[in-house]
Coordinates of C-alpha atoms in Angstrom, one line a residue:
Chain A
M657 CA -88.3 27.6 22.9
T658 CA -85.2 27.1 21.1
D659 CA -82.6 30.2 22.0
K660 CA -81.4 30.4 18.6
F661 CA -82.9 31.5 15.6
D662 CA -80.5 31.5 12.6
K663 CA -82.7 33.8 10.8
T664 CA -82.0 37.0 11.9
P665 CA -78.8 37.4 10.7
A666 CA -75.7 39.0 13.0
G667 CA -75.0 42.4 12.1
S668 CA -77.9 42.7 10.0
P669 CA -78.8 47.0 10.1
A670 CA -81.6 46.7 11.7
G671 CA -79.5 45.4 14.4
Q672 CA -77.5 48.5 14.5
V673 CA -80.0 50.7 14.3
S674 CA -81.7 49.5 17.8
V675 CA -78.1 49.7 19.2
S676 CA -77.2 53.0 18.0
K677 CA -80.6 54.0 19.6
G678 CA -80.0 51.6 22.9
A679 CA -76.9 54.5 23.8
T680 CA -79.2 57.8 23.6
P681 CA -80.7 58.8 26.7
A682 CA -84.5 57.6 27.3
P683 CA -86.5 59.5 26.3
E684 CA -89.0 62.2 28.6
N685 CA -92.4 60.0 28.9
I686 CA -95.6 62.1 27.7
K687 CA -97.4 64.0 29.8
A688 CA -100.9 64.4 29.3
I689 CA -104.9 63.9 30.8
P690 CA -106.4 60.8 30.2
V691 CA -109.4 60.8 28.7
R692 CA -112.3 60.4 30.8
H693 CA -115.0 58.1 29.9
V694 CA -117.7 59.0 31.7
G695 CA -120.7 56.4 29.9
R696 CA -118.4 53.9 31.8
W697 CA -118.8 55.4 35.3
I698 CA -123.1 55.4 34.1
S699 CA -123.3 52.5 33.3
G700 CA -121.0 51.2 35.5
V701 CA -122.9 53.1 38.5
V702 CA -126.7 50.9 36.7
V703 CA -125.4 47.4 36.4
I704 CA -124.0 47.3 40.4
G705 CA -127.5 49.3 41.1
L706 CA -129.8 46.6 39.5
L707 CA -127.4 43.6 40.9
I708 CA -128.4 45.4 44.9
A709 CA -132.4 45.5 43.3
L710 CA -132.3 42.3 42.5
G711 CA -130.1 40.6 45.7
Y712 CA -132.5 42.8 47.9
A713 CA -136.1 41.3 45.7
F714 CA -134.7 38.0 46.6
S715 CA -133.9 38.5 50.2
Q716 CA -137.1 39.6 50.5
G717 CA -138.9 36.7 48.7
N718 CA -140.6 33.4 50.1
I719 CA -137.5 31.8 50.4
Q720 CA -136.3 28.7 53.2
W721 CA -133.0 29.6 52.9
H722 CA -131.9 26.7 55.7
A723 CA -134.5 23.7 52.8
V724 CA -131.0 25.1 50.4
G725 CA -129.0 23.5 53.1
D726 CA -130.4 21.1 54.7
K727 CA -131.7 19.4 51.4
L728 CA -128.0 20.0 49.4
F729 CA -126.8 16.6 50.5
D730 CA -129.0 15.2 51.4
S731 CA -128.4 11.7 49.8
T732 CA -131.3 11.1 48.2
V733 CA -130.3 14.1 45.9
V734 CA -126.0 12.8 46.0
A735 CA -127.8 9.2 44.7
G736 CA -129.5 11.6 42.2
A737 CA -126.4 14.2 40.7
G738 CA -124.6 10.3 41.1
R739 CA -127.0 9.1 38.5
T740 CA -126.3 12.4 36.4
L741 CA -122.6 11.9 36.5
L742 CA -123.0 7.9 35.4
I743 CA -125.4 8.9 32.8
S744 CA -123.4 11.8 31.0
V745 CA -120.6 9.8 31.5
L746 CA -121.8 6.9 29.2
A747 CA -124.2 8.4 26.5
M748 CA -120.5 10.4 26.4
V749 CA -119.1 7.3 25.8
L750 CA -121.0 5.2 23.9
G751 CA -121.4 8.9 22.0
V752 CA -117.8 9.1 20.8
I753 CA -116.6 6.4 20.1
L754 CA -121.0 5.6 17.7
G755 CA -119.1 9.4 16.4
V756 CA -116.1 8.2 15.9
V757 CA -117.0 4.8 13.9
L758 CA -119.7 7.3 11.9
A759 CA -117.4 10.1 11.0
V760 CA -114.6 7.7 9.3
M761 CA -117.7 5.5 7.5
R762 CA -118.5 9.3 6.4
L763 CA -115.3 10.3 4.9
S764 CA -114.8 6.3 3.6
K765 CA -114.5 5.4 0.4
N766 CA -117.7 3.5 0.4
P767 CA -120.6 5.4 -1.2
V768 CA -122.6 2.8 1.3
T769 CA -121.5 3.8 4.3
S770 CA -121.1 7.0 3.3
W771 CA -124.8 7.7 2.9
V772 CA -125.2 5.0 6.2
A773 CA -123.7 7.8 7.9
W774 CA -125.5 11.4 6.8
L775 CA -128.4 9.4 6.7
Y776 CA -128.6 8.8 10.5
I777 CA -126.3 12.2 11.9
W778 CA -128.8 14.0 9.5
F779 CA -131.8 12.0 11.3
F780 CA -129.9 12.6 15.0
R781 CA -129.5 16.2 14.2
G782 CA -133.3 16.7 12.7
T783 CA -134.6 15.8 15.4
P784 CA -135.3 16.6 19.2
V785 CA -133.1 14.7 21.9
Y786 CA -136.5 15.5 23.9
V787 CA -138.5 13.3 21.6
Q788 CA -135.7 11.1 20.9
L789 CA -136.4 10.0 24.5
L790 CA -139.8 9.9 24.2
L791 CA -139.8 7.4 21.4
W792 CA -136.7 4.3 22.6
F793 CA -139.5 5.1 25.6
N794 CA -142.3 4.5 24.2
L795 CA -141.1 1.8 21.5
A796 CA -143.0 -1.4 23.1
L797 CA -146.0 0.6 22.2
I798 CA -144.7 -1.0 18.4
F799 CA -142.5 -3.7 18.7
P800 CA -144.0 -5.0 22.5
V801 CA -140.8 -8.1 21.7
L802 CA -136.7 -7.7 21.4
N803 CA -136.4 -10.3 18.6
I804 CA -132.4 -11.3 17.4
P805 CA -132.4 -14.4 16.5
F806 CA -130.8 -16.7 18.1
I807 CA -129.4 -14.4 20.3
Y808 CA -132.2 -12.9 22.6
K809 CA -135.3 -12.2 23.3
D810 CA -137.9 -10.6 25.3
E811 CA -140.0 -7.7 27.0
M812 CA -139.4 -5.0 25.1
T813 CA -141.2 -2.8 28.6
D814 CA -137.7 -5.2 30.0
V815 CA -135.5 -4.2 27.7
M816 CA -136.6 -0.3 28.1
T817 CA -136.1 0.6 31.4
P818 CA -135.2 4.2 32.4
F819 CA -130.9 3.3 31.9
M820 CA -131.4 2.5 29.0
C821 CA -133.8 5.1 27.9
A822 CA -132.8 7.2 28.6
L823 CA -128.6 5.4 27.7
L824 CA -129.4 5.5 24.1
G825 CA -131.2 8.5 23.3
L826 CA -129.0 10.4 25.5
A827 CA -125.5 8.7 23.5
L828 CA -127.4 7.6 20.7
N829 CA -128.0 12.4 19.7
E830 CA -124.4 12.5 20.8
A831 CA -122.9 10.2 18.3
A832 CA -124.2 12.3 15.3
Y833 CA -122.6 15.1 16.5
M834 CA -119.5 13.8 18.0
A835 CA -119.7 12.4 13.5
E836 CA -118.9 15.8 12.6
I837 CA -117.2 17.2 15.1
C838 CA -114.4 14.4 13.8
R839 CA -114.8 14.9 11.0
A840 CA -113.9 18.2 10.8
G841 CA -110.5 17.9 13.0
I842 CA -110.2 14.5 10.7
Q843 CA -109.9 17.1 7.8
S844 CA -108.5 19.7 10.4
V845 CA -104.7 18.4 9.5
D846 CA -102.7 19.1 5.8
E847 CA -102.5 16.3 3.8
G848 CA -99.0 16.3 3.3
Q849 CA -99.1 14.8 6.9
T850 CA -101.0 12.1 5.3
E851 CA -98.7 11.7 2.6
A852 CA -95.6 11.5 4.2
S853 CA -96.2 8.8 6.5
H854 CA -97.1 6.9 3.6
A855 CA -94.0 7.8 2.0
L856 CA -92.0 6.3 4.8
G857 CA -93.7 3.1 4.0
M858 CA -96.4 3.6 6.7
T859 CA -100.1 1.8 6.0
Q860 CA -103.6 3.6 6.0
G861 CA -105.0 2.5 9.4
K862 CA -101.1 3.5 10.9
T863 CA -101.2 6.6 9.4
M864 CA -104.8 7.4 10.6
R865 CA -103.9 6.2 14.1
R866 CA -100.3 7.1 14.7
V867 CA -100.1 10.9 12.1
V868 CA -103.7 12.0 11.6
L869 CA -105.8 11.6 15.5
P870 CA -103.0 12.7 17.4
Q871 CA -103.5 15.9 15.1
A872 CA -106.8 15.4 14.5
L873 CA -107.3 15.7 18.2
R874 CA -106.1 19.1 19.1
V875 CA -109.1 20.5 16.7
I876 CA -112.1 17.7 18.4
I877 CA -110.7 18.1 22.2
P878 CA -112.1 21.9 23.1
P879 CA -115.6 20.8 21.1
T880 CA -116.1 17.9 23.3
G881 CA -115.8 19.0 26.5
N882 CA -118.5 21.1 25.9
E883 CA -120.7 18.6 24.6
F884 CA -119.6 17.4 27.2
I885 CA -120.4 19.6 29.8
N886 CA -123.6 19.8 28.0
M887 CA -124.1 16.1 28.0
L888 CA -124.3 17.2 32.2
K889 CA -127.2 19.5 31.5
T890 CA -129.2 18.4 28.7
S891 CA -129.1 14.4 30.8
S892 CA -131.9 16.7 33.3
L893 CA -134.5 15.3 30.3
V894 CA -134.2 12.0 30.9
Y895 CA -136.6 12.9 33.7
A896 CA -139.1 12.6 30.4
V897 CA -138.3 8.4 30.7
T898 CA -138.4 8.9 34.5
Y899 CA -135.3 7.7 35.4
N900 CA -133.9 9.0 39.1
E901 CA -130.7 11.4 37.8
L902 CA -130.5 14.8 40.0
L903 CA -133.5 17.2 38.8
R904 CA -135.9 13.7 39.1
S905 CA -135.1 12.8 42.2
T906 CA -135.1 16.7 43.8
S907 CA -138.5 17.6 42.2
Q908 CA -139.3 15.3 44.1
I909 CA -138.9 16.0 47.4
G910 CA -139.4 19.8 46.1
S911 CA -143.0 18.5 45.5
T912 CA -143.5 16.6 49.1
S913 CA -142.0 18.7 51.1
Y914 CA -143.8 22.6 49.3
A915 CA -140.0 23.2 48.8
V916 CA -140.2 23.5 44.9
M917 CA -137.6 26.4 43.9
E918 CA -135.7 25.4 47.1
M919 CA -134.9 22.0 46.0
L920 CA -134.6 23.4 41.4
F921 CA -132.4 25.8 43.6
V922 CA -130.5 22.4 45.1
A923 CA -130.6 21.0 41.3
S924 CA -128.6 24.0 40.2
I925 CA -125.9 24.4 42.8
W926 CA -125.4 20.8 42.1
Y927 CA -124.8 21.0 38.2
I928 CA -122.9 24.7 38.8
V929 CA -120.7 23.0 40.1
M930 CA -121.0 19.8 37.9
T931 CA -119.7 21.6 34.7
S932 CA -117.3 24.5 36.5
V933 CA -115.7 21.5 37.2
F934 CA -115.1 20.0 34.1
S935 CA -114.5 22.4 32.8
V936 CA -111.4 22.9 34.2
G937 CA -110.2 19.1 33.4
Q938 CA -110.6 20.9 29.8
Y939 CA -108.8 23.0 30.3
Y940 CA -105.7 20.9 30.9
L941 CA -107.2 18.9 28.6
E942 CA -107.0 21.2 25.7
R943 CA -103.4 22.2 26.5
R944 CA -102.2 19.3 26.5
Y945 CA -103.1 18.5 23.3
A946 CA -101.9 22.1 22.0
R947 CA -98.2 20.5 22.5
G948 CA -96.3 21.3 18.7
S949 CA -98.8 23.1 17.7
L950 CA -97.6 26.0 19.6
R951 CA -94.1 27.7 20.5
S952 CA -94.7 27.7 24.1
L953 CA -97.7 26.7 25.6
P954 CA -99.7 29.0 27.6
L955 CA -99.4 29.4 31.0
T956 CA -102.2 28.1 33.6
P957 CA -104.2 30.2 35.6
L958 CA -101.6 29.3 38.5
Q959 CA -98.8 30.0 37.1
R960 CA -100.0 33.7 35.3
V961 CA -101.0 34.4 39.4
K962 CA -97.1 33.7 40.1
V963 CA -95.5 36.0 37.6
N964 CA -98.2 38.7 38.3
L965 CA -97.1 38.4 41.9
A966 CA -93.8 38.2 40.4
A967 CA -95.1 41.4 38.3
F968 CA -96.2 43.8 40.9
S969 CA -92.9 43.2 43.7
N970 CA -90.4 45.1 40.2
R971 CA -93.1 46.0 38.3
P972 CA -91.5 49.7 36.1
S973 CA -92.7 52.9 37.4
G974 CA -93.7 56.0 34.7
G975 CA -95.4 54.0 31.7
V976 CA -98.1 55.6 30.5
S977 CA -99.7 52.9 28.4
A978 CA -101.3 49.9 29.8
Chain B
M343 CA -75.2 -4.4 -17.6
T344 CA -76.7 -3.8 -13.0
I345 CA -81.1 -3.2 -13.3
P346 CA -80.9 0.6 -13.1
M347 CA -82.9 2.4 -9.5
V348 CA -85.6 3.6 -11.2
K349 CA -86.5 3.1 -15.1
A350 CA -89.3 4.9 -16.1
E351 CA -91.0 4.1 -20.0
G352 CA -93.6 5.7 -21.8
V353 CA -94.8 7.2 -17.7
H354 CA -98.0 9.0 -17.7
K355 CA -99.9 11.1 -15.6
S356 CA -103.5 12.9 -15.8
F357 CA -105.1 15.2 -13.4
G358 CA -109.2 14.8 -14.3
A359 CA -108.7 16.2 -17.8
A360 CA -105.2 17.9 -17.6
H361 CA -102.7 15.5 -18.7
I362 CA -99.8 16.0 -17.5
L363 CA -96.7 13.8 -18.1
K364 CA -97.5 13.0 -21.4
G365 CA -94.5 9.4 -21.5
I366 CA -91.5 9.5 -19.8
D367 CA -88.7 7.2 -20.9
L368 CA -85.1 7.7 -18.3
E369 CA -83.7 6.0 -16.1
V370 CA -81.1 6.7 -13.0
A371 CA -78.8 4.5 -12.3
P372 CA -78.0 3.6 -9.1
R373 CA -75.4 5.6 -7.0
E374 CA -76.4 8.3 -9.0
V375 CA -78.2 11.8 -8.3
F376 CA -80.8 12.8 -10.9
C377 CA -81.4 15.9 -11.4
L378 CA -84.8 16.6 -12.5
I379 CA -85.1 20.9 -13.4
G380 CA -87.4 22.6 -15.8
P381 CA -90.6 25.4 -15.0
S382 CA -93.4 24.9 -12.7
G383 CA -96.0 22.6 -13.8
S384 CA -93.4 21.3 -16.7
G385 CA -94.3 17.4 -14.2
K386 CA -91.2 17.0 -12.6
S387 CA -92.7 17.5 -8.7
T388 CA -95.6 15.4 -10.4
F389 CA -93.1 12.3 -11.4
L390 CA -91.8 12.4 -7.6
R391 CA -94.6 11.6 -6.7
C392 CA -95.3 8.8 -8.5
I393 CA -92.2 6.6 -8.1
N394 CA -92.9 6.2 -4.4
H395 CA -96.7 6.2 -6.1
L396 CA -98.0 9.1 -4.0
E397 CA -99.8 9.2 -7.6
K398 CA -100.9 6.6 -9.4
V399 CA -99.6 6.3 -13.2
N400 CA -102.3 6.5 -15.8
A401 CA -100.4 4.2 -18.6
G402 CA -96.9 3.3 -19.0
R403 CA -94.5 1.2 -16.4
L404 CA -92.2 2.7 -13.7
S405 CA -90.1 -0.4 -11.8
V406 CA -87.6 1.1 -8.8
D407 CA -84.8 -1.8 -8.0
G408 CA -86.1 -3.1 -11.3
Q409 CA -90.0 -3.9 -8.7
L410 CA -93.3 -2.0 -11.0
V411 CA -94.1 0.1 -9.2
G412 CA -97.9 -0.7 -7.8
Y413 CA -99.2 -3.3 -10.1
R414 CA -97.4 -7.0 -10.2
Q415 CA -97.6 -7.9 -12.9
K416 CA -98.6 -11.6 -13.4
G417 CA -98.4 -12.6 -17.6
D418 CA -100.1 -10.0 -18.4
K419 CA -102.0 -8.8 -16.7
L420 CA -101.5 -5.7 -13.5
Y421 CA -102.6 -6.5 -10.4
E422 CA -102.6 -4.0 -8.3
L423 CA -101.4 -4.1 -5.8
R424 CA -102.7 -4.1 -2.0
D425 CA -102.5 -1.4 0.8
S426 CA -100.0 -3.0 3.1
E427 CA -98.3 -4.1 -0.3
V428 CA -97.3 -0.4 -1.6
A429 CA -96.1 0.6 1.4
L430 CA -93.7 -3.2 2.3
Q431 CA -92.3 -1.5 -1.7
R432 CA -91.8 3.0 -0.3
R433 CA -90.3 2.0 2.6
D434 CA -87.4 1.0 0.5
I435 CA -87.5 4.5 -0.6
G436 CA -87.0 8.2 1.7
M437 CA -88.9 10.9 0.3
V438 CA -88.2 14.9 1.2
F439 CA -91.1 17.5 1.5
Q440 CA -90.9 20.7 -0.2
R441 CA -92.9 22.3 3.0
F442 CA -91.1 19.4 5.0
N443 CA -93.8 17.8 6.2
L444 CA -92.4 17.0 9.4
F445 CA -94.8 15.8 12.4
P446 CA -95.8 18.3 14.5
H447 CA -97.0 16.1 17.6
M448 CA -93.6 14.1 18.0
T449 CA -90.3 15.7 19.1
A450 CA -87.1 15.8 16.0
I451 CA -86.0 12.2 17.5
E452 CA -90.2 11.5 17.8
N453 CA -90.4 12.0 13.9
V454 CA -86.5 10.0 13.3
M455 CA -87.6 7.0 15.9
E456 CA -91.5 6.9 14.5
A457 CA -91.3 5.3 11.1
P458 CA -88.2 2.6 12.3
V459 CA -90.6 1.3 15.4
Q460 CA -94.3 1.6 12.9
V461 CA -93.3 -0.6 9.6
K462 CA -90.1 -2.2 11.4
G463 CA -90.7 -3.0 14.2
E464 CA -87.4 -2.2 15.9
S465 CA -86.8 -1.7 19.8
K466 CA -87.3 2.2 21.1
A467 CA -83.9 1.4 22.1
V468 CA -82.7 0.5 18.5
A469 CA -84.5 2.9 16.3
R470 CA -83.4 6.2 18.8
A471 CA -79.7 5.6 18.8
R472 CA -79.9 5.2 14.9
A473 CA -82.0 8.7 14.9
E474 CA -79.0 10.3 17.6
R475 CA -76.5 9.3 14.9
L476 CA -79.3 10.5 12.0
L477 CA -79.5 14.2 14.0
D478 CA -76.0 14.2 15.2
R479 CA -75.1 13.5 11.0
V480 CA -77.6 16.7 9.9
G481 CA -75.7 18.7 13.0
L482 CA -79.4 18.7 14.8
S483 CA -77.8 16.7 18.2
D484 CA -79.4 19.6 20.2
K485 CA -82.3 20.0 18.7
A486 CA -83.4 16.4 19.6
G487 CA -86.3 16.7 21.9
N488 CA -87.8 19.9 19.5
Y489 CA -90.8 19.7 18.3
P490 CA -91.0 21.5 14.6
T491 CA -92.4 24.5 15.6
Q492 CA -89.2 25.1 17.4
L493 CA -87.4 24.8 15.0
S494 CA -86.3 27.3 11.2
G495 CA -87.5 25.8 8.5
G496 CA -84.2 24.0 7.2
Q497 CA -83.4 23.1 10.5
Q498 CA -86.9 20.8 10.1
Q499 CA -85.7 20.3 6.5
R500 CA -82.6 18.1 7.6
V501 CA -84.9 16.5 10.7
A502 CA -87.2 16.3 7.5
I503 CA -83.5 14.3 6.1
A504 CA -82.6 12.4 9.1
R505 CA -86.5 11.4 8.9
A506 CA -86.1 9.4 5.4
L507 CA -82.6 7.9 6.2
A508 CA -83.8 6.1 9.5
M509 CA -85.6 3.7 7.4
E510 CA -82.1 3.0 5.3
P511 CA -83.7 3.5 1.6
K512 CA -82.3 2.8 -1.2
L513 CA -83.4 5.5 -3.2
M514 CA -84.2 9.0 -1.9
L515 CA -86.1 11.3 -3.4
F516 CA -86.2 15.5 -3.0
D517 CA -89.3 17.0 -3.8
E518 CA -87.4 20.8 -4.1
P519 CA -86.0 20.6 -1.0
T520 CA -84.6 24.2 -0.6
S521 CA -87.5 25.5 -2.1
A522 CA -89.6 26.7 1.5
L523 CA -86.6 28.0 2.8
D524 CA -84.8 31.7 3.1
P525 CA -82.4 32.1 1.4
E526 CA -79.2 31.7 4.0
L527 CA -80.7 28.8 5.2
V528 CA -80.3 27.1 2.3
G529 CA -77.3 25.9 2.6
D530 CA -77.4 24.3 5.2
V531 CA -79.3 21.7 3.8
L532 CA -77.3 20.8 0.2
D533 CA -74.5 20.1 2.4
V534 CA -76.1 17.6 4.3
M535 CA -78.1 16.7 1.1
R536 CA -73.5 16.6 -0.7
G537 CA -73.0 14.3 1.8
L538 CA -75.5 11.4 1.2
A539 CA -74.7 11.8 -2.4
E540 CA -70.3 10.9 -1.2
D541 CA -71.6 8.9 1.2
G542 CA -73.1 6.8 -2.9
M543 CA -76.3 7.7 -2.3
T544 CA -79.3 7.3 -4.8
M545 CA -80.3 10.4 -5.1
I546 CA -83.1 12.0 -7.7
V547 CA -83.3 15.6 -7.3
V548 CA -86.2 18.8 -8.4
T549 CA -84.5 21.8 -7.6
H550 CA -83.8 25.2 -8.7
E551 CA -80.4 25.3 -7.3
M552 CA -78.1 25.1 -10.5
G553 CA -75.5 25.8 -9.2
F554 CA -76.3 22.3 -6.7
A555 CA -76.8 19.9 -10.4
R556 CA -74.1 20.5 -11.5
E557 CA -71.3 20.3 -9.0
V558 CA -73.2 17.3 -7.7
G559 CA -75.0 16.1 -9.9
D560 CA -74.4 13.1 -12.4
A561 CA -77.3 13.4 -14.3
L562 CA -79.5 15.6 -15.7
V563 CA -83.6 16.0 -17.0
F564 CA -84.5 19.1 -18.4
M565 CA -88.0 18.6 -17.8
D566 CA -91.2 20.7 -20.0
D567 CA -95.3 20.9 -20.7
G568 CA -94.7 16.6 -19.7
V569 CA -92.2 15.6 -21.3
V570 CA -88.9 15.7 -21.0
V571 CA -86.7 18.0 -23.5
E572 CA -83.3 17.6 -23.2
S573 CA -81.0 15.5 -20.7
G574 CA -77.0 15.1 -20.3
H575 CA -74.2 15.9 -17.6
P576 CA -75.4 19.0 -15.4
R577 CA -72.2 20.6 -16.5
D578 CA -73.5 19.9 -20.6
V579 CA -76.8 20.3 -20.5
L580 CA -75.9 24.3 -18.4
T581 CA -73.9 25.2 -20.3
N582 CA -74.3 24.4 -23.6
P583 CA -78.0 23.5 -24.4
Q584 CA -78.7 22.5 -27.2
H585 CA -82.0 22.9 -27.3
D586 CA -84.7 26.3 -27.5
R587 CA -86.7 25.8 -23.9
T588 CA -84.4 24.9 -22.5
K589 CA -82.1 27.8 -23.2
S590 CA -85.0 29.8 -23.2
F591 CA -85.7 28.6 -19.0
L592 CA -81.8 28.3 -18.2
S593 CA -81.8 32.7 -19.3
K594 CA -84.3 32.6 -16.9
V595 CA -83.0 30.8 -14.4
L596 CA -79.6 31.8 -14.5

């Protein structure tokens, strides 16, 4: 935020006009009867009515609310939530790394790497992640033994533990999406940036690391945050490969204690808490990467509250417009 | 006879079917301010970009300070230089762009420090000290901590000049440095360039500022349709053009 821009020449005609305007007495504000928004009132009442009906239905339902409270911090549930978090973070990290590699391959001048990356993305985006998980889970049916000559040899069922199935299934699928996000980000950086960097004597690699990627990140970060929040929820699908994450651990309690719905509520509460926490984190991350792209950063919610409070105490009175 | 700073012999450049440069021959002496003028599309910017190998020459020879640009000659064979070798050549050639091309994620001083630290491996302290001197020289020492978006066009272009100077080049290329600026901001940028010329920097300037060319330039070339139409001392070419195409161009811009 600079205080001085030498773009407005001093003493321009526009400047003089506003000065002379300031000298005249303040005009009287228009007093008019505002338009009545009848529709808004009606729709508001209808929606509130529906909400009350919904609340009433739940209060009358056969729900053992105490079970929700009792099991919310049950050690099995907490461990399940921990595993959900673990598998999501690991799959995301692996997905991002692989995604960057795929994006660079896709943009490479080498037609072979570019084509292979395209093929990978085509397959993993073209098939449902649930199917991919089951493919990993049942891999032993077609390859009973995993044999990497001279390096590694073991029974496939010993390698493909539920954890490995979940990790590979989620990460490899995510990599395909991240590759496209990264590619879009890298391509969004103006060519003049690369040229300027080259003209200064920076090599291709340095240009990518120091100039292109930091700017591409601004474009890459927001969708990546969304991807991670999606990942937290998608990870519930690894139920299918018997990995004991949040949904599976809550469901097991549910089926043994007959509190099926209650345990689904417990799972929902944990999911919503986790996604909310990461949404807040994402907000601040985006803010950080907006540096240099905006003249001044938008206020954080906390700063906005402070400004609003300050505005309340000395709000100018008598304004017609909102 | 000293080695010319830039020597072009029969330089050709095409983009696909478009033949942009059709045999450019010229020499730029050390410490000379060499101005390139001509209508848009005449190939002057393309030629400038060939000098630091942002564009590959299709035919002819182009050398800077006696060194072939982008190639190595062994016997009568030419070998393309590797990315790192091209980068090494570019260290000595500063370039200023029409659209500034400052790095938006870095402050003004970080922009100026970037290349010395990353390319020459200079310590941050040394690079910072020089960057402060350079920003002071272009009159922007108070804007060191500002991001490019917080600066006016003229200020951004002066930071861009400081950024190029930070590599202590022996040759500076200016690609229409004032064309994207509001008229009242042009003066500051030209002042900085005039100062550079006085210090003996070799400069090739693609410009539409005929006043600057006349006042500061040592040599001037008028290009049209990919060829050098006329060259000489700026005062002579601008006041007494010999060629019809030069005359008609100058009558439109002067």
